[in-house]
Amino acid sequence: MTKKRYVLVGSGGRAEFFYGALATDFKETSELTAFCDINQTRMNYANRILTEKYSYNAVNTYKSDEFDRMIEVEKPDAVIVTSMDRTHHTYIIRALELGCDVVTEKPMTVDAKKCQEILDAVERTGRNVRVTFNYRYAPHHTKARELIASGAIGKVTSVHFEWLLNTQHGADYFRRWHRNKGNSGGLLVHKSTHHFDLVNFWIDSQPESVFAFGDLLFYGRENAEQRGETKFYERATGNPIAENDPFALHLDKNDHLKSMYLDAEHEDGYRRDQSVFGDGINIEDTMGVLVRYKNNAIMTYSLNAYLPWEGYRIAFNGTKGRIEMNIVEQSYVNSGGKKSDEGALKDKSIKVFPMFGAPYEVDVEEGVGGHGGGDPVLLNDLFGTPVEDKWNRAANHIDGARSILTGIAANRSIQTGQAVQIDDLVHFYKK
């Protein structure tokens, strides 16, 4: 069997999810040959993890300006993109142009212009882009799709979706590069792309128009000052003011974070431990979105990033009843612990309320691994032996675009105060 060759761009927090899998469970079918990053120290550390943790060989490293040379030398079948969100489109498009397929982290990109450039590149090159929506593969999410498709509540007419990020995980987006909307598209793109994709997947439709409100009401210096805070700092590590701050992240107290970020600062100046109550934060922490879909369903959605517990509540209303899902997830800090803790389930329930029948609980198998058990299933779908999937959970560039366009439209609506039509944002090519 000829192994499929991969290179990976962006060796930060999300990279190990992919290269760790390639080095272990899928080493018989796949081969990782190179890392590409702006930071050599971080690539060296990734190689150390490969050799010491996974007993894999160290791979070649290339700086970001050597991307084309990497493709020429390594001749990969596919490029895995796990870099900062705003750079995704650069590597996706260039990889396609150089004859490679792409596996990209969500979100596919951060704004409508970059999204259109990716759609154009796929059309121009005929290559494939996979977007890694691991939540689709979680057993309880697949069960929701199955229940709706079976007609358990008739035609879905409305969805109420409330997502809670707590003061550990939610706060983390305000410590790092995500706090700049130009880097991440804000949480309505970076985080909510998961949620908007799930709704598209569940109700088998796509967004048509979006209206939204959003603001920064908890994090940021001004909000802290209004609550009476008087002690501020720029970064937590080594700062006595941050010693008792429950929102602080101390890079020198976690070997992994120290090696990946603190020891690499001298190269690019990136600080992973900024104060969540500092200046310069321009993303929202409190958001409400109203969406109409092309099948006429309506969704009300909220995302808050400073709540006491992590998880979500969702209700599907239909012409024959209602489904309620309540999910509590394990809290985590990216790269601060085990990968399997990311989005891991703590509690779940799915209940169906027929219009003229007794409510009943739905049993769902317990998934193993991160993101509700979706991570291992996604990885096998990406790198293992393909199997038929009647739910079509593999997401392509069209799915990636439709998920981020809800958030991109919501950002524009927040800015303008007007509803935004999805068809006004990008042009989709006919299949």
mmCIF file of N, CA and C in Angstrom, residues 1-121:
data_model
loop_
_atom_site.group_PDB
_atom_site.id
_atom_site.type_symbol
_atom_site.label_atom_id
_atom_site.label_comp_id
_atom_site.label_asym_id
_atom_site.label_seq_id
_atom_site.Cartn_x
_atom_site.Cartn_y
_atom_site.Cartn_z
ATOM 1 N N MET A 1 0.841 -1.190 0.000
ATOM 2 C CA MET A 1 0.000 0.000 0.000
ATOM 3 C C MET A 1 0.888 1.256 0.000
ATOM 4 N N THR A 2 0.570 2.183 -0.901
ATOM 5 C CA THR A 2 1.295 3.452 -0.938
ATOM 6 C C THR A 2 0.725 4.387 0.116
ATOM 7 N N LYS A 3 1.593 4.874 0.983
ATOM 8 C CA LYS A 3 1.138 5.779 2.032
ATOM 9 C C LYS A 3 0.816 7.152 1.448
ATOM 10 N N LYS A 4 -0.223 7.789 2.000
ATOM 11 C CA LYS A 4 -0.567 9.138 1.596
ATOM 12 C C LYS A 4 0.328 10.100 2.353
ATOM 13 N N ARG A 5 0.917 11.048 1.648
ATOM 14 C CA ARG A 5 1.895 11.960 2.234
ATOM 15 C C ARG A 5 1.228 13.274 2.654
ATOM 16 N N TYR A 6 1.567 13.731 3.863
ATOM 17 C CA TYR A 6 1.015 14.964 4.402
ATOM 18 C C TYR A 6 2.123 15.893 4.865
ATOM 19 N N VAL A 7 1.875 17.186 4.751
ATOM 20 C CA VAL A 7 2.660 18.212 5.437
ATOM 21 C C VAL A 7 1.675 19.036 6.246
ATOM 22 N N LEU A 8 2.157 19.692 7.292
ATOM 23 C CA LEU A 8 1.278 20.440 8.186
ATOM 24 C C LEU A 8 1.779 21.871 8.348
ATOM 25 N N VAL A 9 0.864 22.828 8.187
ATOM 26 C CA VAL A 9 1.189 24.251 8.317
ATOM 27 C C VAL A 9 0.559 24.796 9.594
ATOM 28 N N GLY A 10 1.403 25.313 10.488
ATOM 29 C CA GLY A 10 0.914 25.868 11.746
ATOM 30 C C GLY A 10 1.050 24.855 12.867
ATOM 31 N N SER A 11 2.166 24.902 13.606
ATOM 32 C CA SER A 11 2.469 23.850 14.592
ATOM 33 C C SER A 11 2.055 24.237 16.014
ATOM 34 N N GLY A 12 1.021 25.072 16.140
ATOM 35 C CA GLY A 12 0.561 25.511 17.449
ATOM 36 C C GLY A 12 -0.437 24.564 18.095
ATOM 37 N N GLY A 13 -1.423 25.146 18.792
ATOM 38 C CA GLY A 13 -2.290 24.393 19.683
ATOM 39 C C GLY A 13 -3.112 23.290 19.052
ATOM 40 N N ARG A 14 -3.577 23.447 17.811
ATOM 41 C CA ARG A 14 -4.429 22.438 17.185
ATOM 42 C C ARG A 14 -3.645 21.404 16.390
ATOM 43 N N ALA A 15 -2.360 21.638 16.194
ATOM 44 C CA ALA A 15 -1.593 20.782 15.288
ATOM 45 C C ALA A 15 -1.445 19.355 15.794
ATOM 46 N N GLU A 16 -1.203 19.162 17.087
ATOM 47 C CA GLU A 16 -0.938 17.830 17.609
ATOM 48 C C GLU A 16 -2.113 16.884 17.413
ATOM 49 N N PHE A 17 -3.322 17.404 17.401
ATOM 50 C CA PHE A 17 -4.504 16.588 17.142
ATOM 51 C C PHE A 17 -4.314 15.786 15.854
ATOM 52 N N PHE A 18 -3.716 16.420 14.843
ATOM 53 C CA PHE A 18 -3.526 15.769 13.551
ATOM 54 C C PHE A 18 -2.214 14.994 13.494
ATOM 55 N N TYR A 19 -1.105 15.631 13.871
ATOM 56 C CA TYR A 19 0.158 14.908 13.695
ATOM 57 C C TYR A 19 0.311 13.766 14.688
ATOM 58 N N GLY A 20 -0.327 13.876 15.856
ATOM 59 C CA GLY A 20 -0.309 12.760 16.796
ATOM 60 C C GLY A 20 -1.045 11.553 16.244
ATOM 61 N N ALA A 21 -2.153 11.799 15.536
ATOM 62 C CA ALA A 21 -2.915 10.701 14.924
ATOM 63 C C ALA A 21 -2.140 10.067 13.776
ATOM 64 N N LEU A 22 -1.506 10.905 12.948
ATOM 65 C CA LEU A 22 -0.731 10.373 11.833
ATOM 66 C C LEU A 22 0.445 9.525 12.315
ATOM 67 N N ALA A 23 1.002 9.908 13.470
ATOM 68 C CA ALA A 23 2.177 9.212 13.992
ATOM 69 C C ALA A 23 1.834 7.915 14.724
ATOM 70 N N THR A 24 0.539 7.692 14.991
ATOM 71 C CA THR A 24 0.153 6.507 15.777
ATOM 72 C C THR A 24 -0.881 5.663 15.038
ATOM 73 N N ASP A 25 -2.127 6.026 15.156
ATOM 74 C CA ASP A 25 -3.215 5.189 14.646
ATOM 75 C C ASP A 25 -3.213 5.013 13.127
ATOM 76 N N PHE A 26 -2.616 5.972 12.404
ATOM 77 C CA PHE A 26 -2.721 5.927 10.941
ATOM 78 C C PHE A 26 -1.356 5.892 10.262
ATOM 79 N N LYS A 27 -0.343 5.448 10.972
ATOM 80 C CA LYS A 27 1.001 5.436 10.393
ATOM 81 C C LYS A 27 1.159 4.368 9.320
ATOM 82 N N GLU A 28 0.249 3.394 9.258
ATOM 83 C CA GLU A 28 0.330 2.369 8.210
ATOM 84 C C GLU A 28 -0.195 2.883 6.876
ATOM 85 N N THR A 29 -1.075 3.896 6.924
ATOM 86 C CA THR A 29 -1.678 4.404 5.686
ATOM 87 C C THR A 29 -1.221 5.815 5.344
ATOM 88 N N SER A 30 -0.591 6.501 6.308
ATOM 89 C CA SER A 30 -0.255 7.913 6.125
ATOM 90 C C SER A 30 1.171 8.188 6.569
ATOM 91 N N GLU A 31 1.739 9.242 5.999
ATOM 92 C CA GLU A 31 3.097 9.634 6.357
ATOM 93 C C GLU A 31 3.165 11.153 6.486
ATOM 94 N N LEU A 32 3.610 11.623 7.636
ATOM 95 C CA LEU A 32 3.856 13.049 7.840
ATOM 96 C C LEU A 32 5.311 13.327 7.491
ATOM 97 N N THR A 33 5.541 14.307 6.619
ATOM 98 C CA THR A 33 6.913 14.545 6.160
ATOM 99 C C THR A 33 7.472 15.907 6.537
ATOM 100 N N ALA A 34 6.610 16.883 6.914
ATOM 101 C CA ALA A 34 7.161 18.215 7.180
ATOM 102 C C ALA A 34 6.199 19.079 7.992
ATOM 103 N N PHE A 35 6.795 20.046 8.712
ATOM 104 C CA PHE A 35 6.078 21.137 9.364
ATOM 105 C C PHE A 35 6.442 22.445 8.667
ATOM 106 N N CYS A 36 5.494 23.380 8.675
ATOM 107 C CA CYS A 36 5.746 24.728 8.169
ATOM 108 C C CYS A 36 5.151 25.715 9.171
ATOM 109 N N ASP A 37 5.927 26.745 9.528
ATOM 110 C CA ASP A 37 5.463 27.696 10.545
ATOM 111 C C ASP A 37 6.319 28.953 10.443
ATOM 112 N N ILE A 38 5.838 30.041 11.035
ATOM 113 C CA ILE A 38 6.656 31.247 11.112
ATOM 114 C C ILE A 38 7.698 31.129 12.217
ATOM 115 N N ASN A 39 7.534 30.130 13.096
ATOM 116 C CA ASN A 39 8.340 30.040 14.310
ATOM 117 C C ASN A 39 9.113 28.720 14.348
ATOM 118 N N GLN A 40 10.424 28.799 14.244
ATOM 119 C CA GLN A 40 11.260 27.597 14.230
ATOM 120 C C GLN A 40 11.261 26.897 15.584
ATOM 121 N N THR A 41 11.249 27.667 16.672
ATOM 122 C CA THR A 41 11.246 27.078 18.014
ATOM 123 C C THR A 41 10.028 26.181 18.208
ATOM 124 N N ARG A 42 8.891 26.651 17.731
ATOM 125 C CA ARG A 42 7.666 25.875 17.882
ATOM 126 C C ARG A 42 7.703 24.608 17.029
ATOM 127 N N MET A 43 8.267 24.697 15.845
ATOM 128 C CA MET A 43 8.399 23.498 15.017
ATOM 129 C C MET A 43 9.365 22.502 15.660
ATOM 130 N N ASN A 44 10.427 23.010 16.244
ATOM 131 C CA ASN A 44 11.379 22.121 16.920
ATOM 132 C C ASN A 44 10.703 21.390 18.078
ATOM 133 N N TYR A 45 9.842 22.107 18.795
ATOM 134 C CA TYR A 45 9.127 21.474 19.909
ATOM 135 C C TYR A 45 8.147 20.422 19.396
ATOM 136 N N ALA A 46 7.475 20.717 18.278
ATOM 137 C CA ALA A 46 6.575 19.720 17.680
ATOM 138 C C ALA A 46 7.351 18.468 17.291
ATOM 139 N N ASN A 47 8.535 18.638 16.777
ATOM 140 C CA ASN A 47 9.363 17.487 16.448
ATOM 141 C C ASN A 47 9.778 16.715 17.700
ATOM 142 N N ARG A 48 10.000 17.444 18.783
ATOM 143 C CA ARG A 48 10.333 16.775 20.041
ATOM 144 C C ARG A 48 9.170 15.918 20.518
ATOM 145 N N ILE A 49 7.953 16.430 20.387
ATOM 146 C CA ILE A 49 6.769 15.650 20.755
ATOM 147 C C ILE A 49 6.661 14.413 19.861
ATOM 148 N N LEU A 50 6.884 14.610 18.563
ATOM 149 C CA LEU A 50 6.821 13.484 17.631
ATOM 150 C C LEU A 50 7.770 12.364 18.034
ATOM 151 N N THR A 51 8.999 12.715 18.390
ATOM 152 C CA THR A 51 10.003 11.694 18.678
ATOM 153 C C THR A 51 9.870 11.115 20.080
ATOM 154 N N GLU A 52 9.631 11.982 21.088
ATOM 155 C CA GLU A 52 9.627 11.521 22.476
ATOM 156 C C GLU A 52 8.284 10.936 22.902
ATOM 157 N N LYS A 53 7.185 11.544 22.468
ATOM 158 C CA LYS A 53 5.856 11.095 22.893
ATOM 159 C C LYS A 53 5.294 10.013 21.981
ATOM 160 N N TYR A 54 5.545 10.143 20.684
ATOM 161 C CA TYR A 54 4.922 9.240 19.720
ATOM 162 C C TYR A 54 5.908 8.276 19.067
ATOM 163 N N SER A 55 7.194 8.362 19.408
ATOM 164 C CA SER A 55 8.230 7.471 18.839
ATOM 165 C C SER A 55 8.208 7.500 17.318
ATOM 166 N N TYR A 56 8.015 8.670 16.758
ATOM 167 C CA TYR A 56 7.989 8.880 15.311
ATOM 168 C C TYR A 56 9.265 9.625 14.939
ATOM 169 N N ASN A 57 9.633 9.552 13.698
ATOM 170 C CA ASN A 57 10.821 10.284 13.276
ATOM 171 C C ASN A 57 10.560 11.783 13.200
ATOM 172 N N ALA A 58 11.569 12.576 13.472
ATOM 173 C CA ALA A 58 11.450 14.019 13.279
ATOM 174 C C ALA A 58 11.244 14.297 11.791
ATOM 175 N N VAL A 59 10.470 15.328 11.493
ATOM 176 C CA VAL A 59 10.181 15.651 10.098
ATOM 177 C C VAL A 59 10.902 16.935 9.707
ATOM 178 N N ASN A 60 10.971 17.195 8.429
ATOM 179 C CA ASN A 60 11.623 18.404 7.938
ATOM 180 C C ASN A 60 10.816 19.635 8.341
ATOM 181 N N THR A 61 11.494 20.752 8.495
ATOM 182 C CA THR A 61 10.817 22.001 8.875
ATOM 183 C C THR A 61 11.111 23.085 7.852
ATOM 184 N N TYR A 62 10.083 23.904 7.608
ATOM 185 C CA TYR A 62 10.188 24.999 6.644
ATOM 186 C C TYR A 62 9.537 26.233 7.248
ATOM 187 N N LYS A 63 10.176 27.397 7.098
ATOM 188 C CA LYS A 63 9.555 28.645 7.538
ATOM 189 C C LYS A 63 8.440 29.000 6.550
ATOM 190 N N SER A 64 7.541 29.879 6.978
ATOM 191 C CA SER A 64 6.341 30.165 6.193
ATOM 192 C C SER A 64 6.647 30.696 4.792
ATOM 193 N N ASP A 65 7.788 31.383 4.639
ATOM 194 C CA ASP A 65 8.133 31.892 3.305
ATOM 195 C C ASP A 65 8.742 30.806 2.415
ATOM 196 N N GLU A 66 8.859 29.601 2.942
ATOM 197 C CA GLU A 66 9.377 28.472 2.173
ATOM 198 C C GLU A 66 8.279 27.480 1.800
ATOM 199 N N PHE A 67 7.022 27.912 1.860
ATOM 200 C CA PHE A 67 5.902 27.006 1.611
ATOM 201 C C PHE A 67 5.991 26.356 0.229
ATOM 202 N N ASP A 68 6.224 27.160 -0.798
ATOM 203 C CA ASP A 68 6.300 26.612 -2.152
ATOM 204 C C ASP A 68 7.430 25.596 -2.270
ATOM 205 N N ARG A 69 8.570 25.893 -1.671
ATOM 206 C CA ARG A 69 9.700 24.965 -1.726
ATOM 207 C C ARG A 69 9.368 23.672 -0.997
ATOM 208 N N MET A 70 8.638 23.782 0.124
ATOM 209 C CA MET A 70 8.226 22.585 0.851
ATOM 210 C C MET A 70 7.383 21.673 -0.041
ATOM 211 N N ILE A 71 6.428 22.255 -0.751
ATOM 212 C CA ILE A 71 5.575 21.450 -1.629
ATOM 213 C C ILE A 71 6.416 20.802 -2.733
ATOM 214 N N GLU A 72 7.379 21.555 -3.281
ATOM 215 C CA GLU A 72 8.237 21.035 -4.347
ATOM 216 C C GLU A 72 9.104 19.874 -3.848
ATOM 217 N N VAL A 73 9.648 20.023 -2.647
ATOM 218 C CA VAL A 73 10.560 19.007 -2.115
ATOM 219 C C VAL A 73 9.810 17.794 -1.575
ATOM 220 N N GLU A 74 8.764 18.035 -0.780
ATOM 221 C CA GLU A 74 8.081 16.951 -0.076
ATOM 222 C C GLU A 74 7.057 16.216 -0.943
ATOM 223 N N LYS A 75 6.549 16.925 -1.953
ATOM 224 C CA LYS A 75 5.545 16.340 -2.857
ATOM 225 C C LYS A 75 4.396 15.669 -2.088
ATOM 226 N N PRO A 76 3.705 16.444 -1.218
ATOM 227 C CA PRO A 76 2.616 15.856 -0.435
ATOM 228 C C PRO A 76 1.363 15.643 -1.277
ATOM 229 N N ASP A 77 0.559 14.683 -0.838
ATOM 230 C CA ASP A 77 -0.770 14.525 -1.435
ATOM 231 C C ASP A 77 -1.733 15.570 -0.890
ATOM 232 N N ALA A 78 -1.536 15.939 0.386
ATOM 233 C CA ALA A 78 -2.449 16.889 1.027
ATOM 234 C C ALA A 78 -1.694 17.746 2.037
ATOM 235 N N VAL A 79 -2.187 18.960 2.217
ATOM 236 C CA VAL A 79 -1.654 19.904 3.197
ATOM 237 C C VAL A 79 -2.667 20.055 4.315
ATOM 238 N N ILE A 80 -2.224 19.897 5.563
ATOM 239 C CA ILE A 80 -3.075 20.113 6.734
ATOM 240 C C ILE A 80 -2.831 21.529 7.232
ATOM 241 N N VAL A 81 -3.891 22.336 7.329
ATOM 242 C CA VAL A 81 -3.763 23.746 7.706
ATOM 243 C C VAL A 81 -4.307 23.954 9.110
ATOM 244 N N THR A 82 -3.418 24.295 10.048
ATOM 245 C CA THR A 82 -3.810 24.564 11.436
ATOM 246 C C THR A 82 -3.168 25.855 11.922
ATOM 247 N N SER A 83 -2.983 26.793 11.033
ATOM 248 C CA SER A 83 -2.373 28.078 11.362
ATOM 249 C C SER A 83 -3.426 29.046 11.907
ATOM 250 N N MET A 84 -3.018 30.284 12.183
ATOM 251 C CA MET A 84 -3.969 31.313 12.608
ATOM 252 C C MET A 84 -5.066 31.471 11.560
ATOM 253 N N ASP A 85 -6.294 31.674 12.000
ATOM 254 C CA ASP A 85 -7.449 31.661 11.102
ATOM 255 C C ASP A 85 -7.290 32.576 9.894
ATOM 256 N N ARG A 86 -6.774 33.786 10.108
ATOM 257 C CA ARG A 86 -6.708 34.748 9.009
ATOM 258 C C ARG A 86 -5.731 34.324 7.913
ATOM 259 N N THR A 87 -4.874 33.339 8.197
ATOM 260 C CA THR A 87 -3.932 32.860 7.182
ATOM 261 C C THR A 87 -4.404 31.593 6.481
ATOM 262 N N HIS A 88 -5.523 31.024 6.913
ATOM 263 C CA HIS A 88 -5.990 29.768 6.321
ATOM 264 C C HIS A 88 -6.115 29.870 4.801
ATOM 265 N N HIS A 89 -6.733 30.948 4.335
ATOM 266 C CA HIS A 89 -6.996 31.058 2.898
ATOM 267 C C HIS A 89 -5.706 31.083 2.092
ATOM 268 N N THR A 90 -4.659 31.713 2.642
ATOM 269 C CA THR A 90 -3.382 31.800 1.927
ATOM 270 C C THR A 90 -2.832 30.415 1.636
ATOM 271 N N TYR A 91 -2.799 29.566 2.674
ATOM 272 C CA TYR A 91 -2.225 28.234 2.512
ATOM 273 C C TYR A 91 -3.165 27.298 1.756
ATOM 274 N N ILE A 92 -4.471 27.434 1.991
ATOM 275 C CA ILE A 92 -5.433 26.603 1.258
ATOM 276 C C ILE A 92 -5.301 26.848 -0.245
ATOM 277 N N ILE A 93 -5.348 28.112 -0.634
ATOM 278 C CA ILE A 93 -5.337 28.460 -2.058
ATOM 279 C C ILE A 93 -4.022 28.054 -2.711
ATOM 280 N N ARG A 94 -2.899 28.344 -2.054
ATOM 281 C CA ARG A 94 -1.609 28.017 -2.658
ATOM 282 C C ARG A 94 -1.420 26.504 -2.755
ATOM 283 N N ALA A 95 -1.865 25.767 -1.757
ATOM 284 C CA ALA A 95 -1.772 24.305 -1.814
ATOM 285 C C ALA A 95 -2.574 23.764 -2.982
ATOM 286 N N LEU A 96 -3.791 24.279 -3.177
ATOM 287 C CA LEU A 96 -4.620 23.845 -4.301
ATOM 288 C C LEU A 96 -3.930 24.147 -5.623
ATOM 289 N N GLU A 97 -3.357 25.342 -5.731
ATOM 290 C CA GLU A 97 -2.697 25.748 -6.976
ATOM 291 C C GLU A 97 -1.468 24.891 -7.277
ATOM 292 N N LEU A 98 -0.835 24.378 -6.229
ATOM 293 C CA LEU A 98 0.354 23.548 -6.412
ATOM 294 C C LEU A 98 0.016 22.059 -6.527
ATOM 295 N N GLY A 99 -1.282 21.742 -6.647
ATOM 296 C CA GLY A 99 -1.695 20.378 -6.947
ATOM 297 C C GLY A 99 -1.988 19.490 -5.760
ATOM 298 N N CYS A 100 -2.188 20.096 -4.580
ATOM 299 C CA CYS A 100 -2.463 19.317 -3.368
ATOM 300 C C CYS A 100 -3.919 19.456 -2.954
ATOM 301 N N ASP A 101 -4.439 18.413 -2.298
ATOM 302 C CA ASP A 101 -5.701 18.552 -1.579
ATOM 303 C C ASP A 101 -5.407 19.193 -0.219
ATOM 304 N N VAL A 102 -6.466 19.601 0.491
ATOM 305 C CA VAL A 102 -6.293 20.322 1.750
ATOM 306 C C VAL A 102 -7.221 19.762 2.813
ATOM 307 N N VAL A 103 -6.686 19.619 4.019
ATOM 308 C CA VAL A 103 -7.475 19.362 5.219
ATOM 309 C C VAL A 103 -7.278 20.594 6.106
ATOM 310 N N THR A 104 -8.338 21.337 6.373
ATOM 311 C CA THR A 104 -8.192 22.567 7.138
ATOM 312 C C THR A 104 -9.013 22.565 8.416
ATOM 313 N N GLU A 105 -8.419 23.146 9.448
ATOM 314 C CA GLU A 105 -9.155 23.396 10.677
ATOM 315 C C GLU A 105 -10.270 24.391 10.405
ATOM 316 N N LYS A 106 -11.295 24.323 11.252
ATOM 317 C CA LYS A 106 -12.323 25.356 11.183
ATOM 318 C C LYS A 106 -11.793 26.597 11.899
ATOM 319 N N PRO A 107 -12.297 27.778 11.572
ATOM 320 C CA PRO A 107 -13.135 28.091 10.414
ATOM 321 C C PRO A 107 -12.295 28.077 9.140
ATOM 322 N N MET A 108 -12.932 27.816 8.010
ATOM 323 C CA MET A 108 -12.196 27.748 6.752
ATOM 324 C C MET A 108 -11.457 29.053 6.479
ATOM 325 N N THR A 109 -12.107 30.175 6.781
ATOM 326 C CA THR A 109 -11.472 31.487 6.741
ATOM 327 C C THR A 109 -12.341 32.454 7.540
ATOM 328 N N VAL A 110 -12.050 33.776 7.486
ATOM 329 C CA VAL A 110 -12.666 34.686 8.453
ATOM 330 C C VAL A 110 -13.564 35.765 7.852
ATOM 331 N N ASP A 111 -13.555 35.948 6.533
ATOM 332 C CA ASP A 111 -14.425 36.979 5.959
ATOM 333 C C ASP A 111 -14.881 36.563 4.563
ATOM 334 N N ALA A 112 -15.813 37.328 4.001
ATOM 335 C CA ALA A 112 -16.436 36.952 2.735
ATOM 336 C C ALA A 112 -15.453 36.994 1.572
ATOM 337 N N LYS A 113 -14.552 37.970 1.555
ATOM 338 C CA LYS A 113 -13.590 38.097 0.454
ATOM 339 C C LYS A 113 -12.683 36.866 0.399
ATOM 340 N N LYS A 114 -12.146 36.481 1.545
ATOM 341 C CA LYS A 114 -11.268 35.308 1.585
ATOM 342 C C LYS A 114 -12.043 34.035 1.250
ATOM 343 N N CYS A 115 -13.286 33.971 1.698
ATOM 344 C CA CYS A 115 -14.133 32.812 1.392
ATOM 345 C C CYS A 115 -14.330 32.691 -0.111
ATOM 346 N N GLN A 116 -14.618 33.808 -0.788
ATOM 347 C CA GLN A 116 -14.812 33.772 -2.235
ATOM 348 C C GLN A 116 -13.532 33.332 -2.951
ATOM 349 N N GLU A 117 -12.388 33.778 -2.444
ATOM 350 C CA GLU A 117 -11.111 33.399 -3.055
ATOM 351 C C GLU A 117 -10.897 31.886 -2.965
ATOM 352 N N ILE A 118 -11.302 31.284 -1.854
ATOM 353 C CA ILE A 118 -11.182 29.825 -1.719
ATOM 354 C C ILE A 118 -12.136 29.122 -2.669
ATOM 355 N N LEU A 119 -13.387 29.576 -2.739
ATOM 356 C CA LEU A 119 -14.355 28.973 -3.658
ATOM 357 C C LEU A 119 -13.859 29.059 -5.094
ATOM 358 N N ASP A 120 -13.275 30.207 -5.450
ATOM 359 C CA ASP A 120 -12.737 30.381 -6.801
ATOM 360 C C ASP A 120 -11.581 29.409 -7.058
ATOM 361 N N ALA A 121 -10.720 29.227 -6.051
ATOM 362 C CA ALA A 121 -9.549 28.363 -6.217
ATOM 363 C C ALA A 121 -9.948 26.904 -6.381
#
